[in-house]
Amino acid sequence: MLKVQHLERHNRTIVSLLLIAAFVWSLSAVEWKEGLLHTGGINAILKIIGALFTPDLSPRTLQLAVTASWRTLAYATTGITLAIALALPLGIFASGVLCTSPAVKLPTAGFFRGLLGLMRAVHELVWAWLFVAAVGLTPFAAIFALAIPYAGILGRILADILNDVPRAPLEALRSSGASKLQLLVYGYLPISLADLISYTMYRFECAIRSAAIMSFVGLGGLGYQIQISLEDLRYHQVWTFIYFLVLLVILVDLWSNQLRKKLVT
Amino acid sequence: MKALPMFQLNGVGKSYGMTAALAPLSLTIEQGETIALVGPSGAGKTTLLNILAGLIKPDTGQVKIEGYPPAALPPGPKRSRKVGIMHQQFDLIEQLPVIHNVLAGRLGEWSFFRSLFSLLVPQDVQLARAALSRVGIADKIHLRTSRLSGGEKQRVALARLSVQDPKAFLADEPVSSLDPVRAEDLLVMLTRLAIEENKTLVASLHSPELALRYFSRIIALRNGNIYFDRSASQINSEELAGLYILEKEAIDVESAASGKA
């Protein structure tokens, strides 16, 4: 027994040494002289860093930033709202809490879990390309592209949280005569509401970042403005838009803290 | 015509794996009796209560709840009108306000939409308020349940049981997580409620003194068997002492077992 442990420790050391050697060797595979930074690359980096402290605050840029932020926020909000509407029924079915017999529960829960998996397996950017190809450059493309993978994520979490609800209070409701549906609205949902809301708010934050990225596809918003400013080498403007993005995320975070405090106390 | 017995057990036994939780035993409980189940931990009190509540199926024997086999009383209004049970750990929905926990006793009688609507506009408020004032906490009706003390939570559980209005109240160690004063308060309320509304009451207790003081009939269990079963007035101090020794033995056995493990 002791010998085996000794051997295992030995093996681990050997593997670690091999991995370190592989890393050192891989460094030699990089051509350090050229290619890492293109000509003028260092110059560009210095400019970008310099602009960090002097964002463009001219009225025109600010106005542009506000409009773009508004659009990004609108995409994110509509997208997540649609995602919640989809995730609620799908997640409840995927959790199987409404089923009475295991013979029904296993296949239905499996089917809905699979469906949720399919929805979130494809990244929102890929969904965006698909929807732009299908319905063109309209806000609907952005909203659907956000809603589908986010519904997949939210639904999965909803199902997991519902499955983890403590049994005893539910048994008590059951013995006071509650049906499965009544159990859902008087037991499962109130018990898990605080967790659900804080996770959904976190996902709303993620949706804002995703909505910004979405606009690289050409759907407008903060990402689109950042892209244009970068192409024009207007780094001061780039930072203005990035700061607006950060501000949006911070605001959502504050709101979510407020909500959570209200729910937990 | 004499009313049907509330519970009739005939050769009822239950075991978990190799250990017998309840030796085959027979028992009749008439309507309106107030019964304390006493005995050391592991004597089978909880198993017996859960069998009476229809929550556990016995391995052997027959159970009749007011004449019906438990299978004829599926979970839902049919069962909740016959028996209601409260537990040591209250088992309330802590996140909901007190009023909804009390009104949860009505779920068996309400349609789904009425119960959903009640979360917005509480239904049968008078009923909930009356139940809460009987247990002395009407002023807490709109508080979030998690903010109550242990004693108050157990009163909410009692109010829920009274709103459910089953023919038999079952209580599994209802006071063992409360301090002595609150425990006695709760037992007073529980037994008074049962007697006033002519309910059958079966409660498991740790303290034989409390059992003697508040219940009319005492059933002592030991290793899944009935050790004695008689009216509270016929129990003498010797038997009580016997119960204490019984408890001590059980503790010795438990500590020996845990020592081995």
Short mmCIF file of C-alpha atoms in Angstrom, two decimals:
data_model
loop_
_atom_site.label_atom_id
_atom_site.label_comp_id
_atom_site.label_asym_id
_atom_site.label_seq_id
_atom_site.Cartn_x
_atom_site.Cartn_y
_atom_site.Cartn_z
CA MET A 1 0.00 0.00 0.00
CA LEU A 2 2.74 2.39 1.05
CA LYS A 3 4.74 1.41 -1.98
CA VAL A 4 1.84 2.26 -4.30
CA GLN A 5 1.44 5.69 -2.71
CA HIS A 6 5.15 6.27 -3.05
CA LEU A 7 5.00 5.26 -6.67
CA GLU A 8 2.02 7.56 -7.29
CA ARG A 9 3.82 10.54 -5.83
CA HIS A 10 6.81 9.65 -7.96
CA ASN A 11 4.67 9.49 -11.08
CA ARG A 12 3.15 12.86 -10.35
CA THR A 13 6.58 14.47 -10.10
CA ILE A 14 7.60 12.91 -13.41
CA VAL A 15 4.45 14.16 -15.13
CA SER A 16 4.96 17.65 -13.71
CA LEU A 17 8.57 17.75 -14.93
CA LEU A 18 7.50 16.56 -18.39
CA LEU A 19 4.83 19.28 -18.59
CA ILE A 20 7.28 21.98 -17.53
CA ALA A 21 9.78 20.71 -20.11
CA ALA A 22 7.07 20.80 -22.78
CA PHE A 23 6.24 24.39 -21.87
CA VAL A 24 9.89 25.47 -22.02
CA TRP A 25 10.31 23.74 -25.35
CA SER A 26 7.15 25.41 -26.69
CA LEU A 27 8.71 28.82 -25.97
CA SER A 28 11.39 28.07 -28.53
CA ALA A 29 8.68 27.41 -31.11
CA VAL A 30 7.56 31.04 -30.94
CA GLU A 31 9.43 33.35 -33.26
CA TRP A 32 10.26 36.15 -30.92
CA LYS A 33 12.01 38.47 -33.35
CA GLU A 34 9.03 39.38 -35.45
CA GLY A 35 5.32 38.85 -35.71
CA LEU A 36 4.33 39.18 -32.06
CA LEU A 37 3.65 42.87 -32.52
CA HIS A 38 3.16 44.31 -35.95
CA THR A 39 5.07 47.40 -36.93
CA GLY A 40 3.89 50.29 -34.86
CA GLY A 41 2.17 47.84 -32.52
CA ILE A 42 3.93 49.12 -29.43
CA ASN A 43 3.05 52.62 -30.52
CA ALA A 44 -0.63 51.66 -30.79
CA ILE A 45 -0.63 50.01 -27.38
CA LEU A 46 0.89 53.11 -25.79
CA LYS A 47 -1.72 55.27 -27.49
CA ILE A 48 -4.56 53.04 -26.28
CA ILE A 49 -3.20 53.09 -22.73
CA GLY A 50 -2.72 56.84 -22.90
CA ALA A 51 -6.32 57.32 -24.02
CA LEU A 52 -7.51 55.32 -21.00
CA PHE A 53 -7.31 58.43 -18.84
CA THR A 54 -8.58 60.88 -21.44
CA PRO A 55 -11.80 59.49 -22.88
CA ASP A 56 -13.53 61.61 -25.47
CA LEU A 57 -16.19 63.57 -23.58
CA SER A 58 -17.40 65.81 -26.38
CA PRO A 59 -21.20 66.25 -26.54
CA ARG A 60 -21.40 64.46 -29.88
CA THR A 61 -19.57 61.36 -28.62
CA LEU A 62 -21.51 61.36 -25.36
CA GLN A 63 -24.78 61.56 -27.23
CA LEU A 64 -23.67 58.69 -29.44
CA ALA A 65 -22.64 56.69 -26.36
CA VAL A 66 -25.98 57.26 -24.65
CA THR A 67 -27.92 56.15 -27.73
CA ALA A 68 -25.70 53.12 -28.20
CA SER A 69 -25.95 52.18 -24.50
CA TRP A 70 -29.71 52.51 -24.67
CA ARG A 71 -29.83 50.19 -27.66
CA THR A 72 -27.54 47.62 -26.03
CA LEU A 73 -29.58 47.77 -22.84
CA ALA A 74 -32.79 47.35 -24.83
CA TYR A 75 -31.43 44.25 -26.63
CA ALA A 76 -30.26 42.76 -23.34
CA THR A 77 -33.51 43.49 -21.49
CA THR A 78 -35.82 42.21 -24.21
CA GLY A 79 -33.57 39.21 -24.78
CA ILE A 80 -33.46 38.22 -21.12
CA THR A 81 -37.20 38.81 -20.69
CA LEU A 82 -37.96 36.45 -23.54
CA ALA A 83 -35.38 34.03 -22.12
CA ILE A 84 -37.13 34.04 -18.71
CA ALA A 85 -40.50 33.44 -20.35
CA LEU A 86 -39.05 30.43 -22.19
CA ALA A 87 -36.95 29.17 -19.27
CA LEU A 88 -39.78 29.06 -16.73
CA PRO A 89 -41.92 26.36 -18.36
CA LEU A 90 -38.95 24.51 -19.88
CA GLY A 91 -37.04 24.49 -16.57
CA ILE A 92 -40.08 23.34 -14.58
CA PHE A 93 -40.67 20.47 -17.02
CA ALA A 94 -36.96 19.63 -17.00
CA SER A 95 -36.96 19.41 -13.19
CA GLY A 96 -39.77 16.85 -13.24
CA VAL A 97 -41.36 18.25 -10.06
CA LEU A 98 -44.83 18.14 -11.59
CA CYS A 99 -44.63 14.44 -12.44
CA THR A 100 -46.08 11.87 -10.05
CA SER A 101 -44.72 8.62 -11.44
CA PRO A 102 -41.03 8.00 -12.22
CA ALA A 103 -42.09 6.27 -15.44
CA VAL A 104 -43.32 9.63 -16.79
CA LYS A 105 -40.74 11.77 -15.00
CA LEU A 106 -37.56 10.23 -16.42
CA PRO A 107 -38.36 10.57 -20.13
CA THR A 108 -40.00 14.03 -19.90
CA ALA A 109 -37.28 15.48 -17.67
CA GLY A 110 -34.67 13.93 -19.97
CA PHE A 111 -36.29 15.36 -23.08
CA PHE A 112 -36.54 18.91 -21.69
CA ARG A 113 -33.03 18.78 -20.24
CA GLY A 114 -31.80 17.75 -23.67
CA LEU A 115 -33.71 20.56 -25.34
CA LEU A 116 -32.22 23.12 -22.92
CA GLY A 117 -28.77 21.67 -23.59
CA LEU A 118 -29.26 22.07 -27.33
CA MET A 119 -30.30 25.72 -26.89
CA ARG A 120 -27.23 26.68 -24.89
CA ALA A 121 -24.75 24.52 -26.80
CA VAL A 122 -24.76 27.11 -29.59
CA HIS A 123 -23.19 30.46 -28.69
CA GLU A 124 -25.34 33.60 -29.01
CA LEU A 125 -23.01 34.98 -31.66
CA VAL A 126 -23.62 31.93 -33.84
CA TRP A 127 -27.36 32.22 -33.26
CA ALA A 128 -26.99 35.89 -34.30
CA TRP A 129 -25.36 34.95 -37.60
CA LEU A 130 -28.11 32.42 -38.22
CA PHE A 131 -30.88 34.91 -37.44
CA VAL A 132 -29.27 37.71 -39.45
CA ALA A 133 -29.14 35.31 -42.37
CA ALA A 134 -32.76 34.39 -41.80
CA VAL A 135 -34.50 37.65 -40.84
CA GLY A 136 -31.88 40.26 -41.80
CA LEU A 137 -30.29 43.02 -39.75
CA THR A 138 -33.27 43.70 -37.47
CA PRO A 139 -33.48 43.99 -33.69
CA PHE A 140 -35.43 40.72 -33.72
CA ALA A 141 -32.31 38.88 -34.87
CA ALA A 142 -30.41 40.20 -31.83
CA ILE A 143 -33.23 39.48 -29.38
CA PHE A 144 -33.86 35.92 -30.55
CA ALA A 145 -30.15 35.21 -30.70
CA LEU A 146 -29.83 36.29 -27.05
CA ALA A 147 -33.03 34.69 -25.81
CA ILE A 148 -32.38 31.15 -27.03
CA PRO A 149 -29.03 30.34 -25.36
CA TYR A 150 -29.96 32.35 -22.26
CA ALA A 151 -33.21 30.43 -21.91
CA GLY A 152 -31.12 27.26 -22.13
CA ILE A 153 -28.86 28.44 -19.30
CA LEU A 154 -31.63 29.85 -17.07
CA GLY A 155 -33.87 26.83 -17.60
CA ARG A 156 -31.10 24.44 -16.65
CA ILE A 157 -30.33 26.39 -13.45
CA LEU A 158 -34.04 26.63 -12.60
CA ALA A 159 -34.37 22.85 -12.94
CA ASP A 160 -31.31 22.24 -10.73
CA ILE A 161 -32.47 24.68 -8.03
CA LEU A 162 -35.96 23.14 -7.97
CA ASN A 163 -34.45 19.68 -7.57
CA ASP A 164 -32.37 20.85 -4.60
CA VAL A 165 -35.29 22.29 -2.59
CA PRO A 166 -35.43 20.63 0.89
CA ARG A 167 -38.06 17.89 1.07
CA ALA A 168 -39.51 18.34 4.58
CA PRO A 169 -41.51 21.58 4.03
CA LEU A 170 -42.86 20.12 0.78
CA GLU A 171 -43.97 16.93 2.52
CA ALA A 172 -45.77 19.09 5.07
CA LEU A 173 -47.64 20.94 2.29
CA ARG A 174 -48.44 17.64 0.63
CA SER A 175 -49.95 16.33 3.85
CA SER A 176 -52.13 19.42 4.15
CA GLY A 177 -53.66 18.35 0.85
CA ALA A 178 -51.71 20.34 -1.76
CA SER A 179 -51.62 19.11 -5.36
CA LYS A 180 -48.39 19.05 -7.41
CA LEU A 181 -49.20 22.44 -8.98
CA GLN A 182 -50.02 23.98 -5.60
CA LEU A 183 -46.76 22.51 -4.29
CA LEU A 184 -44.97 24.39 -7.07
CA VAL A 185 -46.43 27.82 -6.24
CA TYR A 186 -46.52 27.43 -2.42
CA GLY A 187 -43.31 25.42 -1.96
CA TYR A 188 -40.77 25.09 -4.75
CA LEU A 189 -40.98 28.61 -6.18
CA PRO A 190 -41.06 30.68 -2.94
CA ILE A 191 -38.20 28.63 -1.47
CA SER A 192 -35.98 29.10 -4.51
CA LEU A 193 -37.05 32.61 -5.53
CA ALA A 194 -34.11 34.53 -4.01
CA ASP A 195 -31.55 32.22 -5.66
CA LEU A 196 -33.40 32.39 -8.96
CA ILE A 197 -33.56 36.18 -8.98
CA SER A 198 -29.93 36.71 -8.08
CA TYR A 199 -28.81 34.22 -10.71
CA THR A 200 -31.10 35.79 -13.31
CA MET A 201 -29.70 39.24 -12.49
CA TYR A 202 -26.20 37.88 -12.93
CA ARG A 203 -27.26 36.51 -16.30
CA PHE A 204 -28.76 39.91 -17.15
CA GLU A 205 -25.30 41.37 -16.62
CA CYS A 206 -23.87 38.74 -18.96
CA ALA A 207 -26.63 39.56 -21.45
CA ILE A 208 -25.49 43.19 -21.56
CA ARG A 209 -21.99 42.11 -22.49
CA SER A 210 -23.38 39.66 -25.03
CA ALA A 211 -25.62 42.36 -26.50
CA ALA A 212 -22.58 44.58 -26.94
CA ILE A 213 -20.72 41.80 -28.74
CA MET A 214 -23.83 41.08 -30.78
CA SER A 215 -23.54 44.46 -32.39
CA PHE A 216 -20.27 43.44 -34.02
CA VAL A 217 -22.48 41.44 -36.34
CA GLY A 218 -23.82 44.84 -37.45
CA LEU A 219 -26.84 45.15 -35.19
CA GLY A 220 -25.86 48.49 -33.65
CA GLY A 221 -25.14 49.33 -30.03
CA LEU A 222 -22.00 49.84 -27.96
CA GLY A 223 -19.99 47.06 -29.61
CA TYR A 224 -20.70 48.51 -33.03
CA GLN A 225 -19.51 51.97 -31.92
CA ILE A 226 -16.34 50.50 -30.40
CA GLN A 227 -15.65 48.68 -33.65
CA ILE A 228 -16.09 51.84 -35.75
CA SER A 229 -13.93 53.96 -33.45
CA LEU A 230 -11.20 51.30 -33.42
CA GLU A 231 -11.17 51.18 -37.21
CA ASP A 232 -10.80 54.98 -37.27
CA LEU A 233 -8.04 54.74 -34.62
CA ARG A 234 -10.04 57.02 -32.29
CA TYR A 235 -8.88 55.46 -29.05
CA HIS A 236 -10.33 58.25 -26.85
CA GLN A 237 -13.76 57.43 -28.23
CA VAL A 238 -13.19 53.70 -27.75
CA TRP A 239 -12.68 54.30 -24.05
CA THR A 240 -15.79 56.45 -23.76
CA PHE A 241 -17.87 53.57 -25.06
CA ILE A 242 -16.09 51.02 -22.88
CA TYR A 243 -16.74 53.16 -19.81
CA PHE A 244 -20.42 53.31 -20.70
CA LEU A 245 -20.45 49.51 -20.96
CA VAL A 246 -18.81 49.21 -17.53
CA LEU A 247 -21.33 51.68 -16.14
CA LEU A 248 -24.25 49.62 -17.43
CA VAL A 249 -22.89 46.46 -15.82
CA ILE A 250 -22.28 48.24 -12.50
CA LEU A 251 -25.81 49.68 -12.51
CA VAL A 252 -27.31 46.23 -13.05
CA ASP A 253 -25.12 44.85 -10.28
CA LEU A 254 -26.31 47.54 -7.85
CA TRP A 255 -29.91 46.88 -8.79
CA SER A 256 -29.45 43.15 -8.26
CA ASN A 257 -27.92 43.72 -4.79
CA GLN A 258 -30.88 45.91 -3.88
CA LEU A 259 -33.33 43.23 -5.01
CA ARG A 260 -31.52 40.45 -3.21
CA LYS A 261 -31.41 42.41 0.05
CA LYS A 262 -35.14 42.95 -0.14
CA LEU A 263 -35.82 39.27 -0.76
CA VAL A 264 -33.53 37.74 1.84
CA THR A 265 -34.38 39.83 4.90
CA MET B 1 -74.66 3.81 16.57
CA LYS B 2 -71.15 4.02 17.90
CA ALA B 3 -68.76 6.12 15.81
CA LEU B 4 -66.05 4.26 13.90
CA PRO B 5 -62.68 4.21 15.66
CA MET B 6 -60.36 6.94 14.33
CA PHE B 7 -57.50 4.49 13.87
CA GLN B 8 -57.44 0.73 13.90
CA LEU B 9 -54.14 -1.14 13.62
CA ASN B 10 -54.11 -4.89 13.27
CA GLY B 11 -50.77 -6.70 13.42
CA VAL B 12 -48.96 -3.70 11.91
CA GLY B 13 -45.19 -4.11 11.56
CA LYS B 14 -42.48 -2.20 9.76
CA SER B 15 -38.77 -2.78 9.39
CA TYR B 16 -35.99 -0.86 7.69
CA GLY B 17 -33.57 -3.36 6.22
CA MET B 18 -32.67 -5.81 8.97
CA THR B 19 -33.83 -3.67 11.91
CA ALA B 20 -37.45 -3.84 13.00
CA ALA B 21 -38.78 -0.33 13.63
CA LEU B 22 -42.18 -1.55 14.71
CA ALA B 23 -42.93 -5.09 15.85
CA PRO B 24 -46.32 -6.27 14.70
CA LEU B 25 -48.72 -4.49 17.05
CA SER B 26 -52.44 -3.93 17.29
CA LEU B 27 -54.07 -0.79 18.53
CA THR B 28 -57.40 0.98 18.49
CA ILE B 29 -57.74 4.73 18.90
CA GLU B 30 -61.25 6.10 19.40
CA GLN B 31 -62.47 9.47 18.15
CA GLY B 32 -61.73 12.33 20.50
CA GLU B 33 -58.98 10.61 22.48
CA THR B 34 -55.85 12.59 23.33
CA ILE B 35 -52.92 10.21 23.30
CA ALA B 36 -49.27 10.71 24.13
CA LEU B 37 -46.72 8.35 22.62
CA VAL B 38 -43.73 8.07 24.94
CA GLY B 39 -40.59 5.99 24.85
CA PRO B 40 -36.89 6.28 24.15
CA SER B 41 -35.49 7.41 20.82
CA GLY B 42 -35.73 4.65 18.26
CA ALA B 43 -38.70 3.03 20.00
CA GLY B 44 -40.80 3.47 16.86
CA LYS B 45 -42.84 6.57 17.76
CA THR B 46 -42.16 8.41 14.51
CA THR B 47 -42.73 5.26 12.44
CA LEU B 48 -46.07 4.71 14.15
CA LEU B 49 -47.16 8.33 13.58
CA ASN B 50 -46.15 8.21 9.93
CA ILE B 51 -48.15 5.00 9.49
CA LEU B 52 -51.18 6.67 11.09
CA ALA B 53 -50.71 9.63 8.73
CA GLY B 54 -50.62 7.30 5.74
CA LEU B 55 -47.11 8.51 4.87
CA ILE B 56 -45.50 5.08 5.39
CA LYS B 57 -46.88 1.75 4.26
CA PRO B 58 -46.47 -0.96 6.88
CA ASP B 59 -44.82 -4.23 5.82
CA THR B 60 -47.44 -6.35 7.55
CA GLY B 61 -50.93 -5.93 8.97
CA GLN B 62 -53.81 -3.61 8.25
CA VAL B 63 -54.41 0.03 9.00
CA LYS B 64 -57.88 1.56 9.00
CA ILE B 65 -58.29 5.33 9.18
CA GLU B 66 -61.90 5.91 10.20
CA GLY B 67 -62.72 2.66 8.47
CA TYR B 68 -60.75 3.38 5.27
CA PRO B 69 -57.50 1.68 4.29
CA PRO B 70 -54.81 4.37 3.61
CA ALA B 71 -54.76 3.40 -0.08
CA ALA B 72 -58.34 4.68 -0.33
CA LEU B 73 -57.15 8.08 0.92
CA PRO B 74 -54.70 9.34 -1.71
CA PRO B 75 -52.64 12.48 -0.93
CA GLY B 76 -54.94 15.44 -1.42
CA PRO B 77 -58.22 16.55 0.13
CA LYS B 78 -59.43 13.00 0.87
CA ARG B 79 -56.50 12.39 3.19
CA SER B 80 -56.08 15.93 4.51
CA ARG B 81 -59.66 15.95 5.83
CA LYS B 82 -58.92 12.83 7.89
CA VAL B 83 -55.41 13.40 9.25
CA GLY B 84 -53.00 16.29 9.60
CA ILE B 85 -49.49 16.09 10.97
CA MET B 86 -47.01 18.56 12.47
CA HIS B 87 -43.32 17.92 13.02
CA GLN B 88 -40.50 18.83 15.35
CA GLN B 89 -38.89 21.08 12.74
CA PHE B 90 -42.12 23.03 11.94
CA ASP B 91 -41.58 22.48 8.19
CA LEU B 92 -42.97 25.85 7.17
CA ILE B 93 -42.15 27.74 4.00
CA GLU B 94 -39.85 30.26 5.68
CA GLN B 95 -39.81 32.62 2.70
CA LEU B 96 -43.57 33.21 2.71
CA PRO B 97 -45.44 35.52 5.09
CA VAL B 98 -47.11 33.85 8.07
CA ILE B 99 -50.59 34.20 6.56
CA HIS B 100 -49.76 32.03 3.52
CA ASN B 101 -48.26 29.34 5.73
CA VAL B 102 -51.47 29.26 7.75
CA LEU B 103 -53.66 29.30 4.65
CA ALA B 104 -51.60 26.43 3.21
CA GLY B 105 -53.86 24.32 5.43
CA ARG B 106 -56.66 25.17 2.95
CA LEU B 107 -54.82 24.01 -0.17
CA GLY B 108 -56.65 20.69 -0.17
CA GLU B 109 -59.97 22.55 -0.36
CA TRP B 110 -58.95 25.24 -2.85
CA SER B 111 -58.70 25.01 -6.61
CA PHE B 112 -55.29 25.76 -8.12
CA PHE B 113 -56.38 29.18 -9.35
CA ARG B 114 -57.87 30.16 -6.03
CA SER B 115 -54.62 29.20 -4.26
CA LEU B 116 -52.58 31.12 -6.84
CA PHE B 117 -54.83 34.17 -6.50
CA SER B 118 -54.56 33.93 -2.71
CA LEU B 119 -50.84 34.67 -2.93
CA LEU B 120 -51.83 38.10 -4.31
CA VAL B 121 -55.09 38.69 -2.47
CA PRO B 122 -55.23 36.33 0.55
CA GLN B 123 -58.47 34.30 0.70
CA ASP B 124 -60.25 33.28 3.91
CA VAL B 125 -58.31 35.93 5.85
CA GLN B 126 -60.77 35.75 8.75
CA LEU B 127 -60.09 32.04 9.13
CA ALA B 128 -56.33 32.59 9.23
CA ARG B 129 -56.65 35.48 11.66
CA ALA B 130 -58.89 33.48 13.98
CA ALA B 131 -56.49 30.52 13.94
CA LEU B 132 -53.54 32.78 14.69
CA SER B 133 -55.28 34.56 17.56
CA ARG B 134 -56.13 31.21 19.14
CA VAL B 135 -52.40 30.49 19.31
CA GLY B 136 -51.73 34.05 20.45
CA ILE B 137 -49.78 35.50 17.53
CA ALA B 138 -52.42 37.34 15.48
CA ASP B 139 -50.10 40.36 15.35
CA LYS B 140 -47.52 38.40 13.31
CA ILE B 141 -49.89 37.65 10.45
CA HIS B 142 -48.03 39.65 7.80
CA LEU B 143 -44.47 38.98 8.97
CA ARG B 144 -42.10 36.88 6.93
CA THR B 145 -42.06 33.45 8.60
CA SER B 146 -38.25 33.26 8.77
CA ARG B 147 -38.28 36.19 11.20
CA LEU B 148 -40.26 34.34 13.88
CA SER B 149 -38.72 32.53 16.84
CA GLY B 150 -38.87 28.74 17.12
CA GLY B 151 -41.84 28.86 19.48
CA GLU B 152 -43.74 31.20 17.19
CA LYS B 153 -43.01 29.03 14.16
CA GLN B 154 -44.43 26.01 15.93
CA ARG B 155 -47.56 28.05 16.70
CA VAL B 156 -47.87 28.88 13.01
CA ALA B 157 -47.61 25.17 12.25
CA LEU B 158 -50.38 24.57 14.79
CA ALA B 159 -52.52 27.29 13.21
CA ARG B 160 -51.99 25.67 9.81
CA LEU B 161 -53.11 22.35 11.24
CA SER B 162 -56.24 23.90 12.73
CA VAL B 163 -57.08 25.63 9.44
CA GLN B 164 -56.63 22.31 7.66
CA ASP B 165 -59.24 21.01 10.13
CA PRO B 166 -58.60 17.25 9.88
CA LYS B 167 -60.42 14.79 12.14
CA ALA B 168 -57.16 13.69 13.74
CA PHE B 169 -54.16 15.79 14.74
CA LEU B 170 -50.85 13.95 14.69
CA ALA B 171 -47.79 15.62 16.19
CA ASP B 172 -44.30 14.18 15.93
CA GLU B 173 -42.18 15.56 18.80
CA PRO B 174 -43.94 18.93 18.51
CA VAL B 175 -42.09 20.48 21.44
CA SER B 176 -38.64 18.88 21.48
CA SER B 177 -36.98 21.83 19.75
CA LEU B 178 -38.55 24.35 22.17
CA ASP B 179 -37.42 25.45 25.63
CA PRO B 180 -39.41 24.03 28.61
CA VAL B 181 -41.70 27.05 29.09
CA ARG B 182 -42.60 27.37 25.41
CA ALA B 183 -42.97 23.59 25.18
CA GLU B 184 -45.59 23.63 27.90
CA ASP B 185 -47.39 26.62 26.34
CA LEU B 186 -47.60 24.82 23.04
CA LEU B 187 -48.89 21.60 24.59
CA VAL B 188 -51.59 23.56 26.40
CA MET B 189 -52.70 25.11 23.10
CA LEU B 190 -52.49 21.84 21.18
CA THR B 191 -54.52 19.83 23.67
CA ARG B 192 -57.05 22.61 24.25
CA LEU B 193 -57.59 22.98 20.51
CA ALA B 194 -58.02 19.23 20.12
CA ILE B 195 -60.50 18.94 22.99
CA GLU B 196 -62.53 22.04 22.06
CA GLU B 197 -62.94 20.95 18.48
CA ASN B 198 -63.40 17.30 19.40
CA LYS B 199 -60.34 16.10 17.49
CA THR B 200 -58.41 12.92 18.01
CA LEU B 201 -54.86 13.82 19.03
CA VAL B 202 -51.81 11.58 18.92
CA ALA B 203 -48.52 13.25 19.89
CA SER B 204 -45.11 11.80 20.57
CA LEU B 205 -43.26 13.31 23.52
CA HIS B 206 -39.99 12.89 25.33
CA SER B 207 -41.19 14.02 28.73
CA PRO B 208 -43.46 11.58 30.63
CA GLU B 209 -44.51 14.35 33.07
CA LEU B 210 -45.91 16.47 30.27
CA ALA B 211 -47.59 13.41 28.82
CA LEU B 212 -49.30 12.69 32.13
CA ARG B 213 -50.34 16.27 32.67
CA TYR B 214 -51.95 16.98 29.31
CA PHE B 215 -53.08 13.71 27.75
CA SER B 216 -55.80 11.25 28.67
CA ARG B 217 -54.10 8.09 27.45
CA ILE B 218 -50.44 7.17 27.39
CA ILE B 219 -48.93 4.60 25.03
CA ALA B 220 -45.33 3.74 25.88
CA LEU B 221 -43.27 2.13 23.15
CA ARG B 222 -40.09 0.15 23.62
CA ASN B 223 -38.11 -1.47 20.80
CA GLY B 224 -41.11 -1.24 18.53
CA ASN B 225 -43.44 -2.95 21.03
CA ILE B 226 -46.16 -1.53 23.23
CA TYR B 227 -44.64 -1.40 26.72
CA PHE B 228 -47.81 -0.16 28.37
CA ASP B 229 -51.00 1.45 27.15
CA ARG B 230 -53.49 2.87 29.63
CA SER B 231 -55.29 5.98 30.75
CA ALA B 232 -53.15 8.66 32.34
CA SER B 233 -55.00 8.44 35.66
CA GLN B 234 -54.00 4.79 36.10
CA ILE B 235 -50.29 5.25 35.78
CA ASN B 236 -48.34 5.16 39.03
CA SER B 237 -44.93 6.53 39.82
CA GLU B 238 -43.34 3.06 39.63
CA GLU B 239 -44.24 2.76 35.99
CA LEU B 240 -42.95 6.25 35.39
CA ALA B 241 -39.70 5.27 37.04
CA GLY B 242 -39.65 2.23 34.79
CA LEU B 243 -39.92 4.55 31.83
CA TYR B 244 -36.94 6.52 33.08
CA ILE B 245 -34.87 3.37 33.39
CA LEU B 246 -36.05 2.51 29.93
CA GLU B 247 -34.71 5.81 28.68
CA LYS B 248 -31.43 5.30 30.48
CA GLU B 249 -31.03 1.83 29.00
CA ALA B 250 -31.64 3.18 25.57
CA ILE B 251 -29.00 5.83 26.05
CA ASP B 252 -26.56 3.19 27.29
CA VAL B 253 -27.29 1.04 24.26
CA GLU B 254 -26.92 4.04 21.96
CA SER B 255 -23.62 5.15 23.46
CA ALA B 256 -22.34 1.57 23.37
CA ALA B 257 -23.28 1.36 19.72
CA SER B 258 -21.66 4.67 18.86
CA GLY B 259 -18.61 3.67 20.89
CA LYS B 260 -18.27 0.60 18.73
CA ALA B 261 -18.63 2.60 15.55
#
